[in-house]
CSV table of C-alpha atoms in Angstrom, one decimal:
chain,number,residue,atom,x,y,z
T,259,MET,CA,145.6,89.0,165.6
T,260,LYS,CA,145.7,90.4,169.2
T,261,LEU,CA,149.1,92.1,168.6
T,262,ILE,CA,147.9,93.9,165.5
T,263,LEU,CA,144.7,95.0,167.2
T,264,LYS,CA,146.7,96.2,170.2
T,265,TRP,CA,149.0,98.2,167.9
T,266,LEU,CA,146.1,99.8,166.1
T,267,LEU,CA,144.3,100.7,169.3
T,268,SER,CA,147.6,102.0,170.8
T,269,ALA,CA,147.9,104.3,167.8
T,270,VAL,CA,144.3,105.5,168.4
T,271,ALA,CA,145.2,106.0,172.0
T,272,LEU,CA,148.1,108.2,171.0
T,273,LEU,CA,145.8,110.3,168.8
T,274,ALA,CA,143.5,110.6,171.8
T,275,VAL,CA,146.4,111.8,174.0
T,276,ALA,CA,147.2,114.5,171.4
T,277,TYR,CA,143.5,115.4,171.3
T,278,ILE,CA,143.2,115.6,175.1
T,279,TYR,CA,146.5,117.2,175.9
T,280,SER,CA,148.0,120.0,173.8
T,281,GLY,CA,151.6,119.3,174.9
T,282,VAL,CA,151.6,116.2,172.6
T,283,GLN,CA,151.1,116.5,168.8
T,284,VAL,CA,150.6,113.8,166.3
T,285,ALA,CA,150.5,114.7,162.6
T,286,SER,CA,148.4,111.8,161.2
T,287,PHE,CA,147.2,108.3,161.9
T,288,GLY,CA,150.3,106.9,160.0
T,289,SER,CA,152.5,108.9,162.4
T,290,ALA,CA,150.6,107.5,165.3
T,291,LEU,CA,151.1,104.0,164.0
T,292,VAL,CA,154.9,104.5,163.8
T,293,ALA,CA,155.0,106.3,167.1
T,294,ALA,CA,153.0,103.5,168.9
T,295,PHE,CA,155.4,100.9,167.4
T,296,VAL,CA,158.5,102.9,168.5
T,297,ILE,CA,157.1,103.5,172.0
T,298,GLY,CA,156.4,99.8,172.2
T,299,LEU,CA,159.9,98.9,171.0
T,300,PHE,CA,161.5,101.2,173.5
T,301,ASN,CA,159.3,99.7,176.3
T,302,VAL,CA,160.4,96.2,175.4
T,303,ILE,CA,164.1,96.9,174.8
T,304,LEU,CA,165.1,100.0,176.8
T,305,ARG,CA,162.7,100.0,179.8
T,306,PRO,CA,164.0,96.8,181.5
T,307,ILE,CA,167.6,98.1,181.2
T,308,LEU,CA,166.6,101.5,182.7
T,309,VAL,CA,164.6,99.9,185.5
T,310,VAL,CA,167.5,97.7,186.5
T,311,LEU,CA,170.0,100.6,186.3
T,312,THR,CA,167.8,102.9,188.4
T,313,LEU,CA,166.6,100.3,190.9
T,314,PRO,CA,168.0,102.0,194.0
T,315,VAL,CA,166.3,105.3,193.1
T,316,THR,CA,163.1,103.5,192.3
T,317,ILE,CA,163.2,101.8,195.7
T,318,VAL,CA,163.9,105.0,197.5
T,319,THR,CA,161.0,106.8,195.8
T,320,LEU,CA,158.7,103.8,196.4
T,321,GLY,CA,158.3,103.1,192.6
T,322,LEU,CA,157.5,106.7,191.6
T,323,PHE,CA,160.6,106.9,189.6
T,324,LEU,CA,159.0,104.5,187.1
T,325,PHE,CA,156.8,107.4,186.0
T,326,VAL,CA,160.0,109.3,185.1
T,327,ILE,CA,161.3,106.4,183.1
T,328,ASN,CA,158.0,106.2,181.2
T,329,ALA,CA,158.1,109.9,180.5
T,330,LEU,CA,161.7,109.7,179.2
T,331,LEU,CA,160.9,106.9,176.9
T,332,PHE,CA,157.8,108.7,175.6
T,333,TRP,CA,159.9,111.9,175.1
T,334,ALA,CA,162.7,109.9,173.4
T,335,ALA,CA,160.3,108.4,170.9
T,336,SER,CA,159.2,111.9,170.0
T,337,GLY,CA,162.9,112.9,169.5
T,338,VAL,CA,163.5,110.2,166.9
T,339,LEU,CA,160.3,110.5,164.9
T,340,GLN,CA,158.8,113.1,162.6
T,341,GLY,CA,155.1,113.7,163.0
T,342,PHE,CA,155.1,113.0,166.7
T,343,ALA,CA,156.2,115.9,169.0
T,344,VAL,CA,156.2,116.4,172.8
T,345,GLN,CA,156.8,119.9,174.1
T,346,GLY,CA,159.1,119.0,177.0
T,347,PHE,CA,159.6,116.7,180.0
T,348,VAL,CA,156.4,117.8,181.8
T,349,ALA,CA,154.4,117.3,178.7
T,350,ALA,CA,156.0,113.9,178.3
T,351,LEU,CA,155.1,113.0,181.8
T,352,ILE,CA,151.5,114.0,181.4
T,353,GLY,CA,151.3,112.5,178.0
T,354,SER,CA,152.8,109.2,179.1
T,355,LEU,CA,150.4,109.0,182.1
T,356,ILE,CA,147.4,109.5,179.8
T,357,TYR,CA,148.8,107.0,177.3
T,358,SER,CA,149.5,104.4,180.0
T,359,ALA,CA,145.9,104.8,181.4
T,360,LEU,CA,144.5,104.3,177.9
T,361,GLY,CA,146.9,101.3,177.5
T,362,VAL,CA,145.4,99.7,180.6
T,363,LEU,CA,141.9,100.1,179.2
T,364,ILE,CA,143.1,98.6,175.9
T,365,GLU,CA,144.6,95.6,177.7
T,366,ALA,CA,141.4,95.1,179.7
T,367,ALA,CA,139.3,95.2,176.6
T,368,LEU,CA,141.5,92.9,174.6
T,369,GLY,CA,141.8,90.5,177.6
T,370,GLY,CA,138.0,90.2,177.6
T,371,LEU,CA,137.8,89.9,173.9
T,372,PHE,CA,140.5,87.2,173.5
T,373,ALA,CA,139.8,85.4,176.7
T,374,LYS,CA,140.5,81.7,176.6
T,375,ALA,CA,137.4,79.6,177.1
């Protein structure tokens, strides 16, 4: 139940990103659902590989390169989907920062909602 709710709220967060920032466009809620799924899939499969491969750069930049990895995955998701578009790398960076901030809020809300007693 928590996973489905997180997926739905992530799609809403993606719509909010498109509403807040004009560099990201989402055509519909269905497109947002698919995009949230693909972004989540990329974060589970590709992100750990990229983090390990870029570990020296990440260490030198004191972890700031992780923002670049997030932006690249956000941008890559827009490249493979229709109905979800990002205008460029800077738009992907800003969009991924907003999306990540909303994701932290979602996790906090769901953590409180599904807290084990």
